mmCIF file of N, CA and C in Angstrom:
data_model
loop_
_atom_site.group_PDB
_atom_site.id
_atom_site.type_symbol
_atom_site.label_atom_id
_atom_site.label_comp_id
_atom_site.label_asym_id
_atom_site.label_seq_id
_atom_site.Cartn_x
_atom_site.Cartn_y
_atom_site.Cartn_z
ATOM 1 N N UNK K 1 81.877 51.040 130.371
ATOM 2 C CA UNK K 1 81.989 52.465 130.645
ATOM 3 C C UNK K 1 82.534 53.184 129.421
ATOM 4 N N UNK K 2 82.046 54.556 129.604
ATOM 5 C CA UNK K 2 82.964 55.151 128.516
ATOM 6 C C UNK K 2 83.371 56.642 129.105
ATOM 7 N N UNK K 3 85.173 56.269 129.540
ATOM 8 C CA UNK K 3 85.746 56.838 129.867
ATOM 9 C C UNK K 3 85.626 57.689 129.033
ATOM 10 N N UNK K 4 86.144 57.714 127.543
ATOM 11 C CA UNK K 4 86.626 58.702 126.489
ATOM 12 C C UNK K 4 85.486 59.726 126.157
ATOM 13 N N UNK K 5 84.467 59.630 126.590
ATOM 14 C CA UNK K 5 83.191 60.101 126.224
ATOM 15 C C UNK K 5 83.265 60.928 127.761
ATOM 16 N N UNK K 6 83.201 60.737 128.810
ATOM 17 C CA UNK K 6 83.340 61.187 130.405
ATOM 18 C C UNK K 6 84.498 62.709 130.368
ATOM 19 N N UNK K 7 85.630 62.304 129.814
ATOM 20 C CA UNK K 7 86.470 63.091 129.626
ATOM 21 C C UNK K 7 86.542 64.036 128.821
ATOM 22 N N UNK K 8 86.246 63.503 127.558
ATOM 23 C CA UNK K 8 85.940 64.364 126.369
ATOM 24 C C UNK K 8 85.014 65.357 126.870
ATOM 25 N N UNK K 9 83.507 65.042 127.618
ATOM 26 C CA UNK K 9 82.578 66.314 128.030
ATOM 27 C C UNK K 9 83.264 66.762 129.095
ATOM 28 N N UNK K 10 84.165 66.538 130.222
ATOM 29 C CA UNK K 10 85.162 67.195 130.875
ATOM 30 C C UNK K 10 85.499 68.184 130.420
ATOM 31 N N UNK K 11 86.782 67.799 129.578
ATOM 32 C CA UNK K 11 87.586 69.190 128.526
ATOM 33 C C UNK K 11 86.577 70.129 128.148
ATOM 34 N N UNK K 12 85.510 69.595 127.320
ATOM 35 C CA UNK K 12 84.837 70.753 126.440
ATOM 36 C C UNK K 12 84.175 71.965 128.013
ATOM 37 N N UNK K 13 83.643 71.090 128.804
ATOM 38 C CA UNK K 13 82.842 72.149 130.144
ATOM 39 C C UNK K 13 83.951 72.966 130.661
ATOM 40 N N UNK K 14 85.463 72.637 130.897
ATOM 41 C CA UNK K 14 86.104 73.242 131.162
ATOM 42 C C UNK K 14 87.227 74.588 129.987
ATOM 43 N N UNK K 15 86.656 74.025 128.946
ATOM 44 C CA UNK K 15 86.968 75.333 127.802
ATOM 45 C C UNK K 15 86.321 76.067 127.424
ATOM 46 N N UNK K 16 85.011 75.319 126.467
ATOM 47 C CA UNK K 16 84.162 76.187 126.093
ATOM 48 C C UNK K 16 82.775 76.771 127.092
ATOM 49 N N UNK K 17 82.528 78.047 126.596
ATOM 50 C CA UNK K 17 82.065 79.227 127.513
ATOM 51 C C UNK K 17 80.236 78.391 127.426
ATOM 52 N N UNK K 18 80.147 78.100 125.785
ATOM 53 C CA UNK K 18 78.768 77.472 125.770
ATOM 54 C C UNK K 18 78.531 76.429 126.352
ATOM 55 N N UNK K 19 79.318 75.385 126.737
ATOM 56 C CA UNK K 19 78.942 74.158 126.917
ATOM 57 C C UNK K 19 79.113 74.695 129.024
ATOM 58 N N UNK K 20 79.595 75.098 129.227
ATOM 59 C CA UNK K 20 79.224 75.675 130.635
ATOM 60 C C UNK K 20 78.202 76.475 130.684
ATOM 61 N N UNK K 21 77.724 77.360 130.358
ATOM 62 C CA UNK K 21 76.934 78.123 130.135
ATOM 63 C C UNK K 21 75.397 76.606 130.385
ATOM 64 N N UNK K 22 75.757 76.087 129.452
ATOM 65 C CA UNK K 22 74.451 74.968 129.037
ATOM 66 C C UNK K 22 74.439 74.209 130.239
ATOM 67 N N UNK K 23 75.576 73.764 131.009
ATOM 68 C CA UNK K 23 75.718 73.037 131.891
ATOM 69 C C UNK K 23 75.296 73.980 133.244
ATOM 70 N N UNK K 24 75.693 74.896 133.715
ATOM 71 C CA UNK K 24 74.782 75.799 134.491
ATOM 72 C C UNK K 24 73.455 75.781 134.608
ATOM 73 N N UNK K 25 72.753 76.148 133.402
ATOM 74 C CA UNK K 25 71.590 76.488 133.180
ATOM 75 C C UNK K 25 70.962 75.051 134.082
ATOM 76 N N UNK K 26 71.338 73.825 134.241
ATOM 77 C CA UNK K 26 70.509 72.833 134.636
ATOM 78 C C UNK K 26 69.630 71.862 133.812
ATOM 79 N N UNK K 27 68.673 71.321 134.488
ATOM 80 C CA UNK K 27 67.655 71.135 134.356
ATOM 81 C C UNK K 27 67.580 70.341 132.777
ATOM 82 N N UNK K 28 66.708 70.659 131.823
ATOM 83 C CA UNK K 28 66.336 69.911 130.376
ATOM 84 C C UNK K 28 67.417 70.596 129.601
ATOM 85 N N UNK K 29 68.120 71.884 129.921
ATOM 86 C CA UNK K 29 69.105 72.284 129.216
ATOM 87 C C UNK K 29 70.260 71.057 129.557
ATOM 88 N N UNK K 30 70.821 71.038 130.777
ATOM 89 C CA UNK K 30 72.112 70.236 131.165
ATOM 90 C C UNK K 30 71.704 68.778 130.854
ATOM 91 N N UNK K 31 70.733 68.216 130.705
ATOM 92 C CA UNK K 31 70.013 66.708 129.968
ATOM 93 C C UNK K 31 70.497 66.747 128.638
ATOM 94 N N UNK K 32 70.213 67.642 127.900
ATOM 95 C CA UNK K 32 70.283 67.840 126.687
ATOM 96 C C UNK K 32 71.670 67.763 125.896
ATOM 97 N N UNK K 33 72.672 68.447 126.608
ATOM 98 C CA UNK K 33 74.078 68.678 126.638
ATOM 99 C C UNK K 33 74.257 67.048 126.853
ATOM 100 N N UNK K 34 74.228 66.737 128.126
ATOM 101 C CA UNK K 34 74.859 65.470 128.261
ATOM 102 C C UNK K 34 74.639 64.192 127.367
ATOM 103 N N UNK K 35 73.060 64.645 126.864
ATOM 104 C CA UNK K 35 72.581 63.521 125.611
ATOM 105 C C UNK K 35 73.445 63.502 124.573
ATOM 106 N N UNK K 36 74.518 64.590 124.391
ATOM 107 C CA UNK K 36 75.587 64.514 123.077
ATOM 108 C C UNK K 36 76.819 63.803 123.120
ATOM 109 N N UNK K 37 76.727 62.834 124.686
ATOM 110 C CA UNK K 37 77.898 62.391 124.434
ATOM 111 C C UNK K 37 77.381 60.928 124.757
ATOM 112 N N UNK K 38 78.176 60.019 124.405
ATOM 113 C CA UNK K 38 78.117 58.430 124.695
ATOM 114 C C UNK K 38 78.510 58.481 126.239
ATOM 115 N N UNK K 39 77.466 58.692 126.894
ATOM 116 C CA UNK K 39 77.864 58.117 128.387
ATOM 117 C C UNK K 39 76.588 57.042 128.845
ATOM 118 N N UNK K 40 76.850 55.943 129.920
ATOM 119 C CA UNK K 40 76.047 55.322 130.481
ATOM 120 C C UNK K 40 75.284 55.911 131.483
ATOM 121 N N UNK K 41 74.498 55.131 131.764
ATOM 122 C CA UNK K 41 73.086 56.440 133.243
ATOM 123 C C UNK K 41 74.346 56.474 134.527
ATOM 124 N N UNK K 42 74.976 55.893 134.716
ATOM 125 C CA UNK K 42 76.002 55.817 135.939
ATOM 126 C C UNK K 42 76.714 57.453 135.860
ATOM 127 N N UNK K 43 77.601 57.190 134.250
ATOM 128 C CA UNK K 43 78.278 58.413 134.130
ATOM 129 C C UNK K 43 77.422 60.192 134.167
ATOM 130 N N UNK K 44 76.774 59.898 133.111
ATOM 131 C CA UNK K 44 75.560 60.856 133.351
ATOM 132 C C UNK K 44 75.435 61.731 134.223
ATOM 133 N N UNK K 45 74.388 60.603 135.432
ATOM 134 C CA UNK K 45 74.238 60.881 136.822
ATOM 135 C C UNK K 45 75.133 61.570 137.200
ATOM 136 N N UNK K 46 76.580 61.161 137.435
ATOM 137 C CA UNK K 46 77.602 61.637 137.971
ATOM 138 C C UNK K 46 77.894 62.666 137.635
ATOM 139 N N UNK K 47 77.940 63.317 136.417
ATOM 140 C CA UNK K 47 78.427 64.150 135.711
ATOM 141 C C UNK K 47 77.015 65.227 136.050
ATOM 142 N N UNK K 48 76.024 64.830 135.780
ATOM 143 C CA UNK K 48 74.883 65.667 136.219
ATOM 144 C C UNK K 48 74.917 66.169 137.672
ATOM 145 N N UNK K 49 74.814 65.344 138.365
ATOM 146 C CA UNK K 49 75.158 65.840 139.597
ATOM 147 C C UNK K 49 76.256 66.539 140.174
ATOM 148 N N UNK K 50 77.182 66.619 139.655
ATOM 149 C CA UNK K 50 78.568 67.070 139.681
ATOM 150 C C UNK K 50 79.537 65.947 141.074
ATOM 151 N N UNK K 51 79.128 65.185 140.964
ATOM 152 C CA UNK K 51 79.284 63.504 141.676
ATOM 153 C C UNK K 51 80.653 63.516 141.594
ATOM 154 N N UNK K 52 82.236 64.328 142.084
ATOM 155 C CA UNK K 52 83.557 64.685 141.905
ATOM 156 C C UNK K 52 83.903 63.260 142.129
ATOM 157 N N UNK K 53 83.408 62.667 143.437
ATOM 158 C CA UNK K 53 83.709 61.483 143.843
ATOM 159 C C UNK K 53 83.558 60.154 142.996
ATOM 160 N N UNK K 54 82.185 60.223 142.601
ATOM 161 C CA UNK K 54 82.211 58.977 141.976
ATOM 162 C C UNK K 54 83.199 59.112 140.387
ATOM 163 N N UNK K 55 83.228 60.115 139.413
ATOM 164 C CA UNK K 55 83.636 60.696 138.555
ATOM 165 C C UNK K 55 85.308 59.853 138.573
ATOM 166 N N UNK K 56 85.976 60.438 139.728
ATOM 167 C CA UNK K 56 87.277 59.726 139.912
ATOM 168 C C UNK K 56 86.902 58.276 140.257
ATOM 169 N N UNK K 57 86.313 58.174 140.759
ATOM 170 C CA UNK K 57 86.327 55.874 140.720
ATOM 171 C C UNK K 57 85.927 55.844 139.306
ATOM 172 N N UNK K 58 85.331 56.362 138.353
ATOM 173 C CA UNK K 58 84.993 55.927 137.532
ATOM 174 C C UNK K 58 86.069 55.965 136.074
ATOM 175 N N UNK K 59 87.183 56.658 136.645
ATOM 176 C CA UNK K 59 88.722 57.318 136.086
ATOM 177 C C UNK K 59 89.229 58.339 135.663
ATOM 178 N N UNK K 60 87.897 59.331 135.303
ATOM 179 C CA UNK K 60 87.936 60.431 135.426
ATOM 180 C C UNK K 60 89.944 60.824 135.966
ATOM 181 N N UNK K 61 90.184 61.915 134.573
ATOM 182 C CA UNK K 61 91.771 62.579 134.803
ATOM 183 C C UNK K 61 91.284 63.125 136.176
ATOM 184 N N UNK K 62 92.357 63.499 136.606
ATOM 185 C CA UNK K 62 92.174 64.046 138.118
ATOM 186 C C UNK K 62 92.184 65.572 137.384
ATOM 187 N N UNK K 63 93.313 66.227 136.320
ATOM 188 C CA UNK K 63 93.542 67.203 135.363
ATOM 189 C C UNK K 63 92.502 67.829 135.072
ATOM 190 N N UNK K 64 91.556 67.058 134.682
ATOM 191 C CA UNK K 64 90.015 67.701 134.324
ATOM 192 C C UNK K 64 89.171 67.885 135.715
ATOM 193 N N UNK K 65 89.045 66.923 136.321
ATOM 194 C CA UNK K 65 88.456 67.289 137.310
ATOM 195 C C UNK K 65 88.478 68.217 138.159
ATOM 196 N N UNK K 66 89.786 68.595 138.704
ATOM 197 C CA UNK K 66 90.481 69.857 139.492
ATOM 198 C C UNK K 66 89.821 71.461 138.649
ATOM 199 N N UNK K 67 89.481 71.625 137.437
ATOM 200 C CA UNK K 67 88.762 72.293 136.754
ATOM 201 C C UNK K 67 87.393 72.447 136.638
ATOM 202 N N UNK K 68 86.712 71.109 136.491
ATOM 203 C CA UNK K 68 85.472 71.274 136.792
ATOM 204 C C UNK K 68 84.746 71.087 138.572
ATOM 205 N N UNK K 69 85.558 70.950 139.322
ATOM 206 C CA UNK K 69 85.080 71.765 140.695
ATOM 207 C C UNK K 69 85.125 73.088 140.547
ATOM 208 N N UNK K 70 86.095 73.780 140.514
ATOM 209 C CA UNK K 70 85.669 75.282 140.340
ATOM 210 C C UNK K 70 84.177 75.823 140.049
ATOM 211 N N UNK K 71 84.265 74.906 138.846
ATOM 212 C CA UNK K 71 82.870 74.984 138.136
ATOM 213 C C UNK K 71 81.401 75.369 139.329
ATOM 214 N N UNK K 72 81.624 74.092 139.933
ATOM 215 C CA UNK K 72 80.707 73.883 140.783
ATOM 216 C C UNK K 72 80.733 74.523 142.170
ATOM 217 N N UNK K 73 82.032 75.822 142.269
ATOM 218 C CA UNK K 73 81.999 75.896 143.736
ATOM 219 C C UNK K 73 82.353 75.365 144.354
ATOM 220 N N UNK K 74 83.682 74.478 144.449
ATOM 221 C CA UNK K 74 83.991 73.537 144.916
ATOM 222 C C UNK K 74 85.507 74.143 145.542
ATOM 223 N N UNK K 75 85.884 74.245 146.603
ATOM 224 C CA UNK K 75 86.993 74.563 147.272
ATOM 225 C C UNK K 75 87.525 73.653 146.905
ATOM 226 N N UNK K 76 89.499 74.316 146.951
ATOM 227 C CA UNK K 76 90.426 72.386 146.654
ATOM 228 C C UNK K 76 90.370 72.087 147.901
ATOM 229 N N UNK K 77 89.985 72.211 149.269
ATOM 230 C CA UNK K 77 90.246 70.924 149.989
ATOM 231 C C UNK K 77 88.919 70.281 150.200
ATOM 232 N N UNK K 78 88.410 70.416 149.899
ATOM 233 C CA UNK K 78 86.974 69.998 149.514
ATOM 234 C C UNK K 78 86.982 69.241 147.980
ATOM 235 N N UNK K 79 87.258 69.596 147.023
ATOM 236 C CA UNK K 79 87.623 68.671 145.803
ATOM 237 C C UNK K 79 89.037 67.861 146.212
ATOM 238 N N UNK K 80 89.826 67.871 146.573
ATOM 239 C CA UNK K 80 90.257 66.724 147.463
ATOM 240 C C UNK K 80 89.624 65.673 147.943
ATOM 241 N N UNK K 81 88.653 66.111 149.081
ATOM 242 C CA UNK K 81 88.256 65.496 149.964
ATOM 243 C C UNK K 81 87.083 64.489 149.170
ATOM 244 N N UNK K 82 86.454 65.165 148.256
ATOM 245 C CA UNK K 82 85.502 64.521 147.582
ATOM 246 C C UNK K 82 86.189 63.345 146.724
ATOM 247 N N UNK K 83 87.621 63.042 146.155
ATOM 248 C CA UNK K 83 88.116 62.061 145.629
ATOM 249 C C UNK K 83 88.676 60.917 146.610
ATOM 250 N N UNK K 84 88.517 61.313 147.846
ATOM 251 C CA UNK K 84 88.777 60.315 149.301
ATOM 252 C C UNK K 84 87.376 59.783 149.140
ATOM 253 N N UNK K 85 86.321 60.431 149.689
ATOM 254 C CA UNK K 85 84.937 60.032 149.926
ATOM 255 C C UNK K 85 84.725 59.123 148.635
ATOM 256 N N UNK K 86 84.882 59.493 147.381
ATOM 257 C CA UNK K 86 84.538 58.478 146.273
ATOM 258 C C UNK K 86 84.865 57.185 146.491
ATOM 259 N N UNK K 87 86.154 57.199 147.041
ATOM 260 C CA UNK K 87 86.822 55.961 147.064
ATOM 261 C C UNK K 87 86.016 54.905 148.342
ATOM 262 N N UNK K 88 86.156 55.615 148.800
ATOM 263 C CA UNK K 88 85.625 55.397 150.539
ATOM 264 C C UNK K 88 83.598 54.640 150.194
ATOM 265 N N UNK K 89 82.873 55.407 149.395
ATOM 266 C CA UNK K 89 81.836 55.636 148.885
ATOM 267 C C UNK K 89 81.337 54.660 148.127
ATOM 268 N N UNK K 90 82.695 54.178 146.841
ATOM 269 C CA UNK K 90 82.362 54.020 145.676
ATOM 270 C C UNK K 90 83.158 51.881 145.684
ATOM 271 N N UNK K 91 84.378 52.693 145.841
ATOM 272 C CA UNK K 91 85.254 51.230 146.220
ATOM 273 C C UNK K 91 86.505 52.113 144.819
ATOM 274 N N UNK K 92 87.433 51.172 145.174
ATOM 275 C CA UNK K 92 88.837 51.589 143.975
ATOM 276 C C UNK K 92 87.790 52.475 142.909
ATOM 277 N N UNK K 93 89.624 53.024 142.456
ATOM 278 C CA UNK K 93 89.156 53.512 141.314
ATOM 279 C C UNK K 93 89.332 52.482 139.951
ATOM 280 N N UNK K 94 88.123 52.829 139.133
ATOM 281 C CA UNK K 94 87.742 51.419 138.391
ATOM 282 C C UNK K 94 88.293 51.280 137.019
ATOM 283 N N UNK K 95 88.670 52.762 136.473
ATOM 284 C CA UNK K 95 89.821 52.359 135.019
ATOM 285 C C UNK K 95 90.358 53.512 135.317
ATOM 286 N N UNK K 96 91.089 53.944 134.290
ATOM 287 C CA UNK K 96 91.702 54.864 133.654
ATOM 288 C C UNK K 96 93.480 55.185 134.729
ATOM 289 N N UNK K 97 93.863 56.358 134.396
ATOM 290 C CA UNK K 97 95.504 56.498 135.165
ATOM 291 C C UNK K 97 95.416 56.078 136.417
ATOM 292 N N UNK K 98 94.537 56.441 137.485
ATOM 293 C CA UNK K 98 94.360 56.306 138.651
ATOM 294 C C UNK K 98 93.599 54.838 139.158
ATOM 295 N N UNK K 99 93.351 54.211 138.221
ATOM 296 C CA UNK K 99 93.185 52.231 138.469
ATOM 297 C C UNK K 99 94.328 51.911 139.604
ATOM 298 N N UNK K 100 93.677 51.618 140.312
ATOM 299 C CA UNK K 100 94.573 50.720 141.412
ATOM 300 C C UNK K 100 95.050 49.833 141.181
ATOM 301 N N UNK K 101 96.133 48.928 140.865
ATOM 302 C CA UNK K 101 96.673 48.098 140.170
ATOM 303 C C UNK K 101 97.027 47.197 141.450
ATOM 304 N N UNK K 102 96.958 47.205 142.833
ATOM 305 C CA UNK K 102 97.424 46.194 143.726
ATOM 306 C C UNK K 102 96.576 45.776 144.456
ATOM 307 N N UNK K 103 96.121 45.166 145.293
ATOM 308 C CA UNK K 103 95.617 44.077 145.697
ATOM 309 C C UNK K 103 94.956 45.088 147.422
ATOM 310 N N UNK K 104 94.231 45.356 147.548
ATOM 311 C CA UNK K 104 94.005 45.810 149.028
ATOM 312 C C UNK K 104 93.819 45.036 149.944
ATOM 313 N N UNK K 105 93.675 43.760 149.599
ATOM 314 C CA UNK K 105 94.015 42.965 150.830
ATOM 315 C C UNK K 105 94.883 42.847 151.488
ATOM 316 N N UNK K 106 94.713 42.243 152.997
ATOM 317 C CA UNK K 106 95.985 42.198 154.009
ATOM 318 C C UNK K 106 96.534 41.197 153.567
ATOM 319 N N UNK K 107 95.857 40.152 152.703
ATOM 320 C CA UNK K 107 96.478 38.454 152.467
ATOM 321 C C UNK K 107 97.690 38.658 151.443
ATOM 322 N N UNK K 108 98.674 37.940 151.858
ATOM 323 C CA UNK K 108 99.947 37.899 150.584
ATOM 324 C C UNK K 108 99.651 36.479 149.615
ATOM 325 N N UNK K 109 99.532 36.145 149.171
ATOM 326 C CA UNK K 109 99.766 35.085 148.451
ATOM 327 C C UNK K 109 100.194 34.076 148.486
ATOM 328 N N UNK K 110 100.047 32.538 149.167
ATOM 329 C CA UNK K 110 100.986 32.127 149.445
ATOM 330 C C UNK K 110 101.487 31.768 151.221
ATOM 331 N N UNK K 111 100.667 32.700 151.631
ATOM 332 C CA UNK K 111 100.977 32.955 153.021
ATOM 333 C C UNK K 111 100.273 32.201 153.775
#
């Protein structure tokens, strides 16, 4: 994956006026945009689609994200709700701050 590349087009959609603007527009414009960054077809997708859910399993800052819902029309309890469903959807979240670091099983170790 490439988180740093995921995030990085995060920040820029949520600052600059052009790179939203481009991202609006859709279609071979919003392809085009996203072709400038190192992302895999997973991230992409996600990011193309505005995929809030999968975005956070994938580690997506929560910081950036809470910004680019707006983007999309996205109420906060609804961009909330969409980082439950990811999880729910997707399975843990898979790197970055929000990596689940413990074990979701009921089994202890040992037991």
């Amino acid at each position: 994956m490439s988180l740093y590349s995921m995030q990085k087009f995060l920040y820029a959609l949520n600052r600059e006026p052009e790179v939203q603007r481009r991202y609006r527009e859709g279609g071979a414009e919003r392809d085009a945009l996203l072709a400038g960054y190192d992302l895999v077809d997973e991230e992409r997708a996600a990011i193309r689609d505005g995929d809030i859910g999968k975005l956070y399993v994938l580690g997506c800052n929560g910081q950036l994200l809470m910004h680019f819902a707006p983007l999309l029309g996205m109420p906060w309890a609804d961009y909330l709700e969409a980082m439950r469903e990811g999880v729910r959807k997707y399975g843990p979240v898979r790197a970055g701050i929000y990596a689940m670091t413990t074990s979701t099983d009921d089994k202890v170790a040992g037991v």
